[in-house]
Amino acid sequence: MDPNAYLSVVAQRIQAQKGTVQQTQVGPLSALVGDVYSASVAAMGNLRLCVVAVALADVNAFVVRDFTAHANQFAMRSTMGTLGFGTALVTAVGFVSPRVTPDAIAAATAKPGMQFAATTRPVVVDLTSGGLHTFTGTQMWGWAMQSTFRRKIFEAFPTPAEAYAQLHQRRS
């Protein structure tokens, strides 16, 4: 599957959740940025899912860590409302590539750092192996919200096989 075709499926999934999609500059890269706001999530108020996704020729740990930091800053700056006072933020940073190094997978699956009313999760999509790699454990902060975070990430980022099937179903 072509990385840009995969990103088109991500865009469709965001729009299916009544979200908006745009192409914009995030740090050094042009990225697909999707926003989905959900009201009244676990009595917390609004939950913003900010998807920042890029198609790259190669993905390694440095790229995952560096671009995730840029995406996190972008999402924090562009969130409407006050984090922690009615708004929580999940930033899913997608890296779509046919070449993924083992250290990139390790970086994507590592336990994310703690943030106030926000979490940032890298998602590495290996189009060659068909793998989807992200942190799936739990954190003490926001423990009750962890399954919601995982569900939101997997709603936006399908496995390559699911994305391929969705593309071909649409064409039929």
PDB file of C-alpha atoms in Angstrom:
ATOM      1  CA  MET A   1       0.000   0.000   0.000  1.00  0.00           C
ATOM      2  CA  ASP A   2       1.198   3.486  -0.841  1.00  0.00           C
ATOM      3  CA  PRO A   3       1.778   5.777   2.217  1.00  0.00           C
ATOM      4  CA  ASN A   4      -0.399   8.533   0.744  1.00  0.00           C
ATOM      5  CA  ALA A   5      -3.234   6.070   0.132  1.00  0.00           C
ATOM      6  CA  TYR A   6      -2.995   5.052   3.787  1.00  0.00           C
ATOM      7  CA  LEU A   7      -3.166   8.731   4.820  1.00  0.00           C
ATOM      8  CA  SER A   8      -6.314   9.132   2.694  1.00  0.00           C
ATOM      9  CA  VAL A   9      -7.934   6.387   4.788  1.00  0.00           C
ATOM     10  CA  VAL A  10      -6.887   8.198   7.982  1.00  0.00           C
ATOM     11  CA  ALA A  11      -8.516  11.373   6.608  1.00  0.00           C
ATOM     12  CA  GLN A  12     -11.724   9.460   5.802  1.00  0.00           C
ATOM     13  CA  ARG A  13     -11.824   8.012   9.321  1.00  0.00           C
ATOM     14  CA  ILE A  14     -11.415  11.434  10.914  1.00  0.00           C
ATOM     15  CA  GLN A  15     -14.174  12.861   8.728  1.00  0.00           C
ATOM     16  CA  ALA A  16     -16.414   9.890   9.614  1.00  0.00           C
ATOM     17  CA  GLN A  17     -16.054  10.978  13.260  1.00  0.00           C
ATOM     18  CA  LYS A  18     -17.300  14.470  12.248  1.00  0.00           C
ATOM     19  CA  GLY A  19     -13.761  15.831  12.390  1.00  0.00           C
ATOM     20  CA  THR A  20     -11.916  18.259  10.172  1.00  0.00           C
ATOM     21  CA  VAL A  21      -8.850  17.501   8.064  1.00  0.00           C
ATOM     22  CA  GLN A  22      -6.245  19.821   6.592  1.00  0.00           C
ATOM     23  CA  GLN A  23      -2.707  19.719   5.257  1.00  0.00           C
ATOM     24  CA  THR A  24      -0.456  22.049   7.263  1.00  0.00           C
ATOM     25  CA  GLN A  25       3.135  22.659   8.272  1.00  0.00           C
ATOM     26  CA  VAL A  26       4.038  21.060  11.598  1.00  0.00           C
ATOM     27  CA  GLY A  27       7.635  21.693  12.546  1.00  0.00           C
ATOM     28  CA  PRO A  28       9.803  20.811   9.549  1.00  0.00           C
ATOM     29  CA  LEU A  29       7.201  18.677   7.721  1.00  0.00           C
ATOM     30  CA  SER A  30       3.936  19.107   5.882  1.00  0.00           C
ATOM     31  CA  ALA A  31       1.439  16.904   7.702  1.00  0.00           C
ATOM     32  CA  LEU A  32      -2.144  15.750   7.545  1.00  0.00           C
ATOM     33  CA  VAL A  33      -3.801  17.248  10.625  1.00  0.00           C
ATOM     34  CA  GLY A  34      -7.175  16.047  11.790  1.00  0.00           C
ATOM     35  CA  ASP A  35      -9.263  17.311  14.678  1.00  0.00           C
ATOM     36  CA  VAL A  36     -12.129  15.589  16.413  1.00  0.00           C
ATOM     37  CA  TYR A  37     -13.782  17.167  19.442  1.00  0.00           C
ATOM     38  CA  SER A  38     -15.970  14.930  21.594  1.00  0.00           C
ATOM     39  CA  ALA A  39     -18.229  16.437  24.263  1.00  0.00           C
ATOM     40  CA  SER A  40     -18.868  15.027  27.726  1.00  0.00           C
ATOM     41  CA  VAL A  41     -16.199  12.340  27.809  1.00  0.00           C
ATOM     42  CA  ALA A  42     -16.310  10.697  31.262  1.00  0.00           C
ATOM     43  CA  ALA A  43     -17.666  13.948  32.745  1.00  0.00           C
ATOM     44  CA  MET A  44     -14.391  15.684  31.877  1.00  0.00           C
ATOM     45  CA  GLY A  45     -15.867  18.059  29.334  1.00  0.00           C
ATOM     46  CA  ASN A  46     -14.345  18.093  25.855  1.00  0.00           C
ATOM     47  CA  LEU A  47     -11.815  15.624  24.519  1.00  0.00           C
ATOM     48  CA  ARG A  48      -9.820  16.741  21.518  1.00  0.00           C
ATOM     49  CA  LEU A  49      -8.228  14.104  19.345  1.00  0.00           C
ATOM     50  CA  CYS A  50      -5.549  15.819  17.276  1.00  0.00           C
ATOM     51  CA  VAL A  51      -4.124  13.528  14.608  1.00  0.00           C
ATOM     52  CA  VAL A  52      -0.858  14.625  13.024  1.00  0.00           C
ATOM     53  CA  ALA A  53       0.290  12.156  10.361  1.00  0.00           C
ATOM     54  CA  VAL A  54       3.136  12.070   7.848  1.00  0.00           C
ATOM     55  CA  ALA A  55       4.235   9.707   5.084  1.00  0.00           C
ATOM     56  CA  LEU A  56       7.991   9.129   5.112  1.00  0.00           C
ATOM     57  CA  ALA A  57      10.462   6.986   3.196  1.00  0.00           C
ATOM     58  CA  ASP A  58      12.153   5.826   6.428  1.00  0.00           C
ATOM     59  CA  VAL A  59      11.213   6.017  10.104  1.00  0.00           C
ATOM     60  CA  ASN A  60      13.719   5.686  12.949  1.00  0.00           C
ATOM     61  CA  ALA A  61      13.688   6.548  16.661  1.00  0.00           C
ATOM     62  CA  PHE A  62      15.128  10.029  16.140  1.00  0.00           C
ATOM     63  CA  VAL A  63      12.360  10.900  13.660  1.00  0.00           C
ATOM     64  CA  VAL A  64       9.686   9.527  16.016  1.00  0.00           C
ATOM     65  CA  ARG A  65      10.943  11.500  19.026  1.00  0.00           C
ATOM     66  CA  ASP A  66      11.717  14.723  17.137  1.00  0.00           C
ATOM     67  CA  PHE A  67       8.526  15.016  15.099  1.00  0.00           C
ATOM     68  CA  THR A  68       6.375  13.878  18.048  1.00  0.00           C
ATOM     69  CA  ALA A  69       7.726  16.867  20.003  1.00  0.00           C
ATOM     70  CA  HIS A  70       6.812  19.221  17.130  1.00  0.00           C
ATOM     71  CA  ALA A  71       3.331  17.681  16.839  1.00  0.00           C
ATOM     72  CA  ASN A  72       2.783  17.965  20.597  1.00  0.00           C
ATOM     73  CA  GLN A  73       3.693  21.669  20.538  1.00  0.00           C
ATOM     74  CA  PHE A  74       1.401  22.227  17.537  1.00  0.00           C
ATOM     75  CA  ALA A  75      -1.525  20.460  19.246  1.00  0.00           C
ATOM     76  CA  MET A  76      -1.056  22.320  22.536  1.00  0.00           C
ATOM     77  CA  ARG A  77      -0.932  25.711  20.760  1.00  0.00           C
ATOM     78  CA  SER A  78      -3.996  25.018  18.626  1.00  0.00           C
ATOM     79  CA  THR A  79      -6.320  23.500  21.259  1.00  0.00           C
ATOM     80  CA  MET A  80      -9.469  25.504  21.950  1.00  0.00           C
ATOM     81  CA  GLY A  81     -10.360  25.764  25.616  1.00  0.00           C
ATOM     82  CA  THR A  82      -8.156  25.472  28.674  1.00  0.00           C
ATOM     83  CA  LEU A  83      -6.435  22.135  29.177  1.00  0.00           C
ATOM     84  CA  GLY A  84      -7.472  20.537  32.434  1.00  0.00           C
ATOM     85  CA  PHE A  85     -10.420  22.885  32.903  1.00  0.00           C
ATOM     86  CA  GLY A  86     -12.989  21.318  30.639  1.00  0.00           C
ATOM     87  CA  THR A  87     -10.661  20.128  27.863  1.00  0.00           C
ATOM     88  CA  ALA A  88      -8.394  17.073  27.569  1.00  0.00           C
ATOM     89  CA  LEU A  89      -6.086  16.484  24.600  1.00  0.00           C
ATOM     90  CA  VAL A  90      -4.969  13.281  22.905  1.00  0.00           C
ATOM     91  CA  THR A  91      -2.370  13.873  20.201  1.00  0.00           C
ATOM     92  CA  ALA A  92      -1.844  10.860  17.938  1.00  0.00           C
ATOM     93  CA  VAL A  93       1.282  11.321  15.831  1.00  0.00           C
ATOM     94  CA  GLY A  94       1.317   8.931  12.865  1.00  0.00           C
ATOM     95  CA  PHE A  95       4.398   7.867  10.920  1.00  0.00           C
ATOM     96  CA  VAL A  96       3.506   5.921   7.782  1.00  0.00           C
ATOM     97  CA  SER A  97       6.386   4.229   5.968  1.00  0.00           C
ATOM     98  CA  PRO A  98       7.490   1.122   4.077  1.00  0.00           C
ATOM     99  CA  ARG A  99      10.798   1.144   6.046  1.00  0.00           C
ATOM    100  CA  VAL A 100      10.663   1.165   9.837  1.00  0.00           C
ATOM    101  CA  THR A 101      13.649   0.478  12.088  1.00  0.00           C
ATOM    102  CA  PRO A 102      13.345  -1.549  15.310  1.00  0.00           C
ATOM    103  CA  ASP A 103      14.332   1.502  17.370  1.00  0.00           C
ATOM    104  CA  ALA A 104      11.381   3.413  15.836  1.00  0.00           C
ATOM    105  CA  ILE A 105       9.024   0.679  17.040  1.00  0.00           C
ATOM    106  CA  ALA A 106      10.633   0.835  20.493  1.00  0.00           C
ATOM    107  CA  ALA A 107      10.169   4.632  20.578  1.00  0.00           C
ATOM    108  CA  ALA A 108       6.510   4.360  19.529  1.00  0.00           C
ATOM    109  CA  THR A 109       5.645   1.676  22.071  1.00  0.00           C
ATOM    110  CA  ALA A 110       7.484   3.275  25.019  1.00  0.00           C
ATOM    111  CA  LYS A 111       5.407   4.634  27.883  1.00  0.00           C
ATOM    112  CA  PRO A 112       4.665   8.300  27.105  1.00  0.00           C
ATOM    113  CA  GLY A 113       5.725  11.061  29.455  1.00  0.00           C
ATOM    114  CA  MET A 114       3.253  12.644  31.829  1.00  0.00           C
ATOM    115  CA  GLN A 115       1.440  15.813  30.780  1.00  0.00           C
ATOM    116  CA  PHE A 116      -1.311  17.767  32.498  1.00  0.00           C
ATOM    117  CA  ALA A 117      -4.695  16.984  30.860  1.00  0.00           C
ATOM    118  CA  ALA A 118      -2.952  15.727  27.710  1.00  0.00           C
ATOM    119  CA  THR A 119      -1.240  12.708  26.253  1.00  0.00           C
ATOM    120  CA  THR A 120       0.824  12.339  23.103  1.00  0.00           C
ATOM    121  CA  ARG A 121       1.098   8.951  21.432  1.00  0.00           C
ATOM    122  CA  PRO A 122       3.331   8.166  18.460  1.00  0.00           C
ATOM    123  CA  VAL A 123       1.863   5.595  16.061  1.00  0.00           C
ATOM    124  CA  VAL A 124       4.255   3.872  13.644  1.00  0.00           C
ATOM    125  CA  VAL A 125       2.598   2.205  10.652  1.00  0.00           C
ATOM    126  CA  ASP A 126       4.922  -0.231   8.881  1.00  0.00           C
ATOM    127  CA  LEU A 127       3.443  -0.782   5.435  1.00  0.00           C
ATOM    128  CA  THR A 128       5.894  -3.566   4.584  1.00  0.00           C
ATOM    129  CA  SER A 129       5.260  -5.796   7.610  1.00  0.00           C
ATOM    130  CA  GLY A 130       1.659  -4.656   8.091  1.00  0.00           C
ATOM    131  CA  GLY A 131       2.387  -3.642  11.668  1.00  0.00           C
ATOM    132  CA  LEU A 132       0.838  -0.848  13.699  1.00  0.00           C
ATOM    133  CA  HIS A 133       2.929   0.137  16.722  1.00  0.00           C
ATOM    134  CA  THR A 134       1.894   2.406  19.605  1.00  0.00           C
ATOM    135  CA  PHE A 135       1.798   2.404  23.408  1.00  0.00           C
ATOM    136  CA  THR A 136      -1.106   0.226  24.553  1.00  0.00           C
ATOM    137  CA  GLY A 137      -0.389   0.016  28.279  1.00  0.00           C
ATOM    138  CA  THR A 138      -1.887   2.116  31.019  1.00  0.00           C
ATOM    139  CA  GLN A 139      -0.619   5.081  32.960  1.00  0.00           C
ATOM    140  CA  MET A 140      -1.518   6.016  36.491  1.00  0.00           C
ATOM    141  CA  TRP A 141      -2.568   9.529  35.441  1.00  0.00           C
ATOM    142  CA  GLY A 142      -5.920   9.370  33.777  1.00  0.00           C
ATOM    143  CA  TRP A 143      -6.124   5.615  34.283  1.00  0.00           C
ATOM    144  CA  ALA A 144      -9.867   5.631  33.655  1.00  0.00           C
ATOM    145  CA  MET A 145      -9.350   7.356  30.300  1.00  0.00           C
ATOM    146  CA  GLN A 146      -6.698   4.997  28.901  1.00  0.00           C
ATOM    147  CA  SER A 147      -9.169   2.763  27.042  1.00  0.00           C
ATOM    148  CA  THR A 148     -10.795   5.864  25.521  1.00  0.00           C
ATOM    149  CA  PHE A 149      -7.386   7.098  24.360  1.00  0.00           C
ATOM    150  CA  ARG A 150      -6.534   3.723  22.780  1.00  0.00           C
ATOM    151  CA  ARG A 151      -9.935   3.496  21.085  1.00  0.00           C
ATOM    152  CA  LYS A 152      -9.592   6.999  19.605  1.00  0.00           C
ATOM    153  CA  ILE A 153      -6.121   6.194  18.251  1.00  0.00           C
ATOM    154  CA  PHE A 154      -7.216   2.912  16.661  1.00  0.00           C
ATOM    155  CA  GLU A 155     -10.322   4.579  15.184  1.00  0.00           C
ATOM    156  CA  ALA A 156      -8.024   6.986  13.337  1.00  0.00           C
ATOM    157  CA  PHE A 157      -5.184   4.574  12.495  1.00  0.00           C
ATOM    158  CA  PRO A 158      -6.217   1.197  11.083  1.00  0.00           C
ATOM    159  CA  THR A 159      -3.790  -1.615  10.423  1.00  0.00           C
ATOM    160  CA  PRO A 160      -2.478  -1.529   6.844  1.00  0.00           C
ATOM    161  CA  ALA A 161      -4.697  -4.533   6.025  1.00  0.00           C
ATOM    162  CA  GLU A 162      -7.796  -2.695   7.301  1.00  0.00           C
ATOM    163  CA  ALA A 163      -6.802   0.433   5.380  1.00  0.00           C
ATOM    164  CA  TYR A 164      -6.311  -1.596   2.191  1.00  0.00           C
ATOM    165  CA  ALA A 165      -9.731  -3.218   2.640  1.00  0.00           C
ATOM    166  CA  GLN A 166     -11.356   0.166   3.286  1.00  0.00           C
ATOM    167  CA  LEU A 167      -9.793   1.632   0.134  1.00  0.00           C
ATOM    168  CA  HIS A 168     -10.980  -1.253  -2.026  1.00  0.00           C
ATOM    169  CA  GLN A 169     -14.425  -1.320  -0.457  1.00  0.00           C
ATOM    170  CA  ARG A 170     -14.856   2.353  -1.363  1.00  0.00           C
ATOM    171  CA  ARG A 171     -13.848   1.690  -4.982  1.00  0.00           C
ATOM    172  CA  SER A 172     -16.306  -1.186  -5.388  1.00  0.00           C
TER     173      SER A 172
END
